[in-house]
Coordinates of C-alpha atoms in Angstrom, one line a residue:
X289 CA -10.3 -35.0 16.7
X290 CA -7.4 -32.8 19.2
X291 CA -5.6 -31.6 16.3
X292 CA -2.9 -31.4 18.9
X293 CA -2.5 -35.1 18.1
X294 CA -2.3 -34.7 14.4
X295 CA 0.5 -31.5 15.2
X296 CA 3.5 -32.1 17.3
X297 CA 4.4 -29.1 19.5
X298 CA 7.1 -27.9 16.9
X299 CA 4.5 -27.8 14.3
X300 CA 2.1 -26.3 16.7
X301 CA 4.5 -23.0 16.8
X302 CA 5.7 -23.2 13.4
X303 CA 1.9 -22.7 12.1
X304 CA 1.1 -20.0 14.8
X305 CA 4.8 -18.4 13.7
X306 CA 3.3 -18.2 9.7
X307 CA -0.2 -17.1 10.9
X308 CA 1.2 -14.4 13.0
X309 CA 3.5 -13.2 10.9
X310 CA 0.7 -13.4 7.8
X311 CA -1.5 -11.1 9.6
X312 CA 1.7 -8.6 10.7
X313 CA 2.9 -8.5 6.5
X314 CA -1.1 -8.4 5.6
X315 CA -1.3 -5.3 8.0
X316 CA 1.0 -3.4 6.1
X317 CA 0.2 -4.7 2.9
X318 CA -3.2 -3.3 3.0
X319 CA -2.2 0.5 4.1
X320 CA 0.0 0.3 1.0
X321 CA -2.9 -0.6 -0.9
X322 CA -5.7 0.9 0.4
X323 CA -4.5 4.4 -1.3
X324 CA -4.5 2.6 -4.7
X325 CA -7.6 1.3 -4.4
X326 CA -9.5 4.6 -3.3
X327 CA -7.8 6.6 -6.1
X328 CA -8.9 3.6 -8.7
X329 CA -12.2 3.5 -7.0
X330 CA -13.2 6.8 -6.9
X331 CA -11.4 8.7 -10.2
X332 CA -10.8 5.3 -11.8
X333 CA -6.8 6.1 -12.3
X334 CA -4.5 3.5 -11.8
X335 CA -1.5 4.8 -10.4
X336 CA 1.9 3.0 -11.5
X337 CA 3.7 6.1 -9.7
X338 CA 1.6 4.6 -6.1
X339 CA 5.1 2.9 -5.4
X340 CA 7.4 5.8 -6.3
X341 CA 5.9 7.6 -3.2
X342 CA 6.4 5.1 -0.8
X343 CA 9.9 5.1 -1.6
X344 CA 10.0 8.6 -1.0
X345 CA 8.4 8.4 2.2
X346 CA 11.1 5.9 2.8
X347 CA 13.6 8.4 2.3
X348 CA 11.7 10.9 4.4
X349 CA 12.2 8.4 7.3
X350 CA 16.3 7.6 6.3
X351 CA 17.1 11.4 5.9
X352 CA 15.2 12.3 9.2
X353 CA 16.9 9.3 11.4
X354 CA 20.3 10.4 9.8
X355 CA 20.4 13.9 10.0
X356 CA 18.3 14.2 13.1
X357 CA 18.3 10.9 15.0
X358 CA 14.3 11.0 14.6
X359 CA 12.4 7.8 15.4
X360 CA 10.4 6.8 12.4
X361 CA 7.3 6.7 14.0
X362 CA 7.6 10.3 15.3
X363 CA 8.1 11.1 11.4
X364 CA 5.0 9.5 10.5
X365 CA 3.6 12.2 12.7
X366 CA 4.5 15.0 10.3
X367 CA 4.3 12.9 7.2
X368 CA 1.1 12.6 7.0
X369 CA 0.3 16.4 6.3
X370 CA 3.7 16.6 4.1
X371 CA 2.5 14.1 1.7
X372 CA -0.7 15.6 1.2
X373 CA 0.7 18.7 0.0
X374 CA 2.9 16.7 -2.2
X375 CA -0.6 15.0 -3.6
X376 CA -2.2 17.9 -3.9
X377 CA 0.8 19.6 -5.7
X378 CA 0.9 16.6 -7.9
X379 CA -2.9 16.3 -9.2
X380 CA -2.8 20.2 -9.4
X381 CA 0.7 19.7 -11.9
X382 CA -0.2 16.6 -13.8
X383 CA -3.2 14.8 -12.8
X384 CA -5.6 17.1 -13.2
X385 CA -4.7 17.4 -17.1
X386 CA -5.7 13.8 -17.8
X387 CA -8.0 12.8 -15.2
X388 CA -11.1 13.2 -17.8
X389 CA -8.4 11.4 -20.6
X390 CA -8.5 8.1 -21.5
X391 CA -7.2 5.0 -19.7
X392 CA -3.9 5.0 -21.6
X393 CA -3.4 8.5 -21.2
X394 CA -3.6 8.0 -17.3
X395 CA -1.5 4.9 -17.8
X396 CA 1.2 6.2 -19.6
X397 CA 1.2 9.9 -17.2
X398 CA 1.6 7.1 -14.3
X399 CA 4.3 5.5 -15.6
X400 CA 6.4 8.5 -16.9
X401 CA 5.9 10.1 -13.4
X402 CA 7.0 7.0 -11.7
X403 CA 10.2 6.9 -13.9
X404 CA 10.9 10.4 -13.6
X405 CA 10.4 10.0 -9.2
X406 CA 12.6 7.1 -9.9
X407 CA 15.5 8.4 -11.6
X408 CA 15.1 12.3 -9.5
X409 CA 16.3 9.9 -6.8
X410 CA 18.5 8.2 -8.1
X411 CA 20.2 11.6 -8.8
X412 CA 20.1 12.9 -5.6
X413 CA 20.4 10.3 -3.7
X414 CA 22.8 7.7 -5.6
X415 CA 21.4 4.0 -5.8
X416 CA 23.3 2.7 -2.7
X417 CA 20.7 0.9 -0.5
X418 CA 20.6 2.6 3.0
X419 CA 18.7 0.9 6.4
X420 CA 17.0 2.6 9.2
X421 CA 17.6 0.5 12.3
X422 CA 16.1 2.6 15.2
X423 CA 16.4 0.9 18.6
X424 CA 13.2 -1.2 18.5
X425 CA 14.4 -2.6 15.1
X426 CA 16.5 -5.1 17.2
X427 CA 14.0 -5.8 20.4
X428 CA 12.5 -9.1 19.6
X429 CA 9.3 -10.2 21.5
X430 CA 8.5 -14.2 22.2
X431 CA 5.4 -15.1 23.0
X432 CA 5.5 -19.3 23.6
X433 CA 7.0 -20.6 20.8
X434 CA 6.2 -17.4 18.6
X435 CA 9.1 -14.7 18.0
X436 CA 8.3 -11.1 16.0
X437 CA 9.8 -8.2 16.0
X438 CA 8.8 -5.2 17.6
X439 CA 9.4 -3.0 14.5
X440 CA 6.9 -5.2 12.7
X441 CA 4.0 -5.1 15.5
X442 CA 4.2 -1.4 15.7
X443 CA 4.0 -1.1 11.8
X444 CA 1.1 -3.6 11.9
X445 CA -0.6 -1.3 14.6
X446 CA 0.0 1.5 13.2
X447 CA -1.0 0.6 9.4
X448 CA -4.3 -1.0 10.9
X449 CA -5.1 2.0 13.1
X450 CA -4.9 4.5 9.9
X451 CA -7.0 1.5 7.5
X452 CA -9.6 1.5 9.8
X453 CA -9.7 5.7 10.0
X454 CA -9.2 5.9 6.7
X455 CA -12.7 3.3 6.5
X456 CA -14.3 5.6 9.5
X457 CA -13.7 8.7 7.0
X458 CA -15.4 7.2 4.1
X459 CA -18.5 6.0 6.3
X460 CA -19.3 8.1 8.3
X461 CA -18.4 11.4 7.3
X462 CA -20.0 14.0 4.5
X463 CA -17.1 14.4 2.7
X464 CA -16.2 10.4 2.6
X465 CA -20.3 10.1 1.5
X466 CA -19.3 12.8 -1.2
X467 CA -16.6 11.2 -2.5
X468 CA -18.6 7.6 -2.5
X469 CA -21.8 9.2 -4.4
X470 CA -19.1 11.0 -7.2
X471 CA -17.3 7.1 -7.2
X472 CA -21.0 5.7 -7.8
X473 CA -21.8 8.4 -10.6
X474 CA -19.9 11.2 -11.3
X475 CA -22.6 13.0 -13.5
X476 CA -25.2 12.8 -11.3
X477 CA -23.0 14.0 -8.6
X478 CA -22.2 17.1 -11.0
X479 CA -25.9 17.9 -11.2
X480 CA -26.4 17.8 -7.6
X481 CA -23.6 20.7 -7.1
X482 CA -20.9 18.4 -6.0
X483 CA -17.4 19.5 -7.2
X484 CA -15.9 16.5 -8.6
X485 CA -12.4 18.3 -9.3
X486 CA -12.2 19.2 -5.3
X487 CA -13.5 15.5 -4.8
X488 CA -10.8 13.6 -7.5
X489 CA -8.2 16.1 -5.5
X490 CA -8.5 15.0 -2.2
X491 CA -9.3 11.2 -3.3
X492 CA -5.4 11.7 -5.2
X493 CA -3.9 13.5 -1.9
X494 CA -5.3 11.0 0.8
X495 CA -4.5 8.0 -1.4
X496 CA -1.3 9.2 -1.7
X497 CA -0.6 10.3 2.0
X498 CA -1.5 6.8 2.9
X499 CA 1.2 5.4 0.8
X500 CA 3.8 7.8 2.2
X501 CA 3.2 6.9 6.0
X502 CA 3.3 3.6 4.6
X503 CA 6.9 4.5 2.9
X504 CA 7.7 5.8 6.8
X505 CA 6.6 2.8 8.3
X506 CA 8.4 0.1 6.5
X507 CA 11.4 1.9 6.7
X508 CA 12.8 0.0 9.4
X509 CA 12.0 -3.5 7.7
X510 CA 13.2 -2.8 4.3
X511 CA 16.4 -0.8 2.8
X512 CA 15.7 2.2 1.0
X513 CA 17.0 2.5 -2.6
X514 CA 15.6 4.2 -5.5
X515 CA 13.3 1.6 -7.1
X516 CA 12.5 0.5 -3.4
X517 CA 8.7 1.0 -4.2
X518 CA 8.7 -1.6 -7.5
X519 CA 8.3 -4.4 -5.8
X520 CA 5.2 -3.2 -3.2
X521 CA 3.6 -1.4 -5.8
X522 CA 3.5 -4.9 -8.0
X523 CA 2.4 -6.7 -4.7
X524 CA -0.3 -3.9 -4.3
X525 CA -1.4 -4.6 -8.1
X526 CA -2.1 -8.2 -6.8
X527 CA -3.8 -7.4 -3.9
X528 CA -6.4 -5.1 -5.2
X529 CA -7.0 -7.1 -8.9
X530 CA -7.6 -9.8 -6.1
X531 CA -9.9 -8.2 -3.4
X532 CA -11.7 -6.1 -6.6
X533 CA -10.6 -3.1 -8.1
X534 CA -12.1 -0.6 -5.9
X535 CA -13.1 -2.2 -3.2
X536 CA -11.8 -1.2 0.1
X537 CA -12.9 -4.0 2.3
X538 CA -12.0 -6.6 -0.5
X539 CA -8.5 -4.9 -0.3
X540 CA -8.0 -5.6 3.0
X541 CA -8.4 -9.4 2.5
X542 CA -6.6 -9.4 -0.4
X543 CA -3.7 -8.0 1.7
X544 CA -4.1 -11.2 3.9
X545 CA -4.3 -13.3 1.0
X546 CA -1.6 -12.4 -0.2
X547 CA 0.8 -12.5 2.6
X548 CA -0.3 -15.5 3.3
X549 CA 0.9 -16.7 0.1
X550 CA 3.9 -15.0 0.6
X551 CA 4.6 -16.4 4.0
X552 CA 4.0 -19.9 3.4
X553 CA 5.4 -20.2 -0.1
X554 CA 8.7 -18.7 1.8
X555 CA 8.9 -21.1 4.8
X556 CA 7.8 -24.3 2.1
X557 CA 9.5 -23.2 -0.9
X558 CA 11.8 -20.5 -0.2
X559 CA 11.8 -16.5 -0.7
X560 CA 12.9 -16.9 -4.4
X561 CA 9.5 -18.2 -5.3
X562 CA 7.2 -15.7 -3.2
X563 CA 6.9 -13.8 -6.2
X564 CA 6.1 -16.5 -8.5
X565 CA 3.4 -17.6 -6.1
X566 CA 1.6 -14.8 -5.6
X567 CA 2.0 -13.8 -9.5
X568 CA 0.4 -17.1 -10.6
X569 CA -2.2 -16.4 -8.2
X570 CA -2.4 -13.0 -9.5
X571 CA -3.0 -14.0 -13.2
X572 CA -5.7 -16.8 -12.5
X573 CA -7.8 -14.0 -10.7
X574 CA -7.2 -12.3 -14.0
X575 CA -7.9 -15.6 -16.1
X576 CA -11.1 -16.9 -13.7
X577 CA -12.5 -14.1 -11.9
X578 CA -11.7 -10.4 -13.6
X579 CA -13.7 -8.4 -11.6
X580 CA -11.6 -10.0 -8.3
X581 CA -12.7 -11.9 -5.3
X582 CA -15.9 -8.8 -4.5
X583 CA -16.8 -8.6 -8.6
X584 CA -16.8 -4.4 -8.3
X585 CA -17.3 -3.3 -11.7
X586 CA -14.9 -1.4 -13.4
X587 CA -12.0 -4.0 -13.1
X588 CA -13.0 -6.2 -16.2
X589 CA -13.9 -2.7 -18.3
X590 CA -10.4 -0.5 -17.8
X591 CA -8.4 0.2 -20.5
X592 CA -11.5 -0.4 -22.6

């Protein structure tokens, strides 16, 4: 049956408006949590700070269109390198003192670093919320019946580009097949000369680069305030508990998943519920399925 004759045209674009925009959100949504992921994945920390550096990448992007009128999307160029050096400076200062610790150790480091990244800018900075609003912040593109912004399709090209190099390096390369065998066993990769330490160091600075050009890219859709990061490092919780702790392609589609939920639970029931959608959703993967949507063990053991 022409599903055109169950649809009206108005419903036609209102459904292609949702999916569109679910895949655009979902984009984004997975850079922000594909660095969680890979740090869980391969050293097994989960990172409650994850959202404290997207806010600061945020802030990267407001101070550097403010002070120097520089397009986002030009400082995603040099952001990249900056916030590896700030991952690596921050595994060397605190992470590597509890990496071998237990889970609550890791947890509660996490959560005292994210409080202390919180309030540092909150000092500096004051809590006043702040917008970047470049010039393509206000082009809107129309397609049919279908209107985006041309913010968000950059971002969604830009976040998908970097996923999918990010899932290139891992493949393909010896150092992503490195830091896959120490994920799979970190003893036996000891005993074949491996160095986990270098290996849990760049897992910790290339998760949390990915964050930060995330931080850079959203900048133009979101205001930047201190606690900016709270609410996408909750989201990111969701979408890898969903997609499986750990898993990398399973955190992709939990991205989707999730925006979808998010989109249409906005358009049906209104923005104040998104949260409580996808949370509800969120603790029935916790209540049915533990180990998430791809079962990758580790999830239903942490904090054991």
């Amino acid at each position: 049956m022409d599903p055109a004759r169950l649809l009206g045209p108005a419903e036609i674009d209102v459904l292609a408006q949702l999916g569109v925009a679910t895949v655009l959100l979902g984009g984004i949504y997975a850079l922000i949590a594909v660095g969680l992921t890979l740090i869980f994945g391969i050293m097994r920390v989960v990172n409650f700070a994850h959202g404290e550096f997207l806010m600061l990448g945020m802030y990267l992007a407001f101070w550097a269109f403010t002070l120097w009128s520089l397009d986002p999307y030009f400082v995603l160029v040099v952001s990249v390198p900056v916030f590896l050096l700030v991952g690596l400076a921050s595994y060397a200062l605190i992470m590597r003192g509890v990496i071998h610790a237990s889970h609550n150790v890791q947890i509660f480091t996490t959560v005292g670093l994210s409080t202390a990244l919180q309030n540092v800018a909150l000092v500096l900075w004051t809590g006043d919320y702040r917008v970047v609003r470049p010039w393509h912040s206000f082009v809107v593109l129309r397609v049919g019946g279908i209107a985006f912004n041309l913010s968000q399709v950059v971002a969604f090209v830009i976040a998908l580009a970097l996923t999918i190099m990010l899932f290139a390096f891992m493949k393909w390369t010896h150092t992503g097949r490195v830091m896959r065998a120490t994920a799979q066993d970190r003893e036996a990769a000891t005993l074949m000369g491996i160095d986990t330490d270098l290996v849990y160091r760049l897992t910790w600075a290339i998760g949390i680069a990915c964050v930060g050009a995330a931080g850079v890219l959203v900048a133009p859709l979101y205001s930047v305030y201190p606690t900016a990061g709270l609410q996408f490092v909750l989201l990111s919780y969701v979408v890898v508990v969903l997609g499986g702790l750990g898993d990398m392609v399973g955190a992709l589609l939990g991205s989707l998943i999730v925006a979808a939920v998010e989109v249409a639970g906005s358009y049906y029931f209104g923005t104040a519920w998104k949260e409580v959608l996808y949370f509800v959703l969120f603790i029935a993967v916790l209540v049915f399925r533990p180990a998430g949507l791809f079962g990758q063990r580790g999830a239903e053991t942490l904090g054991a």
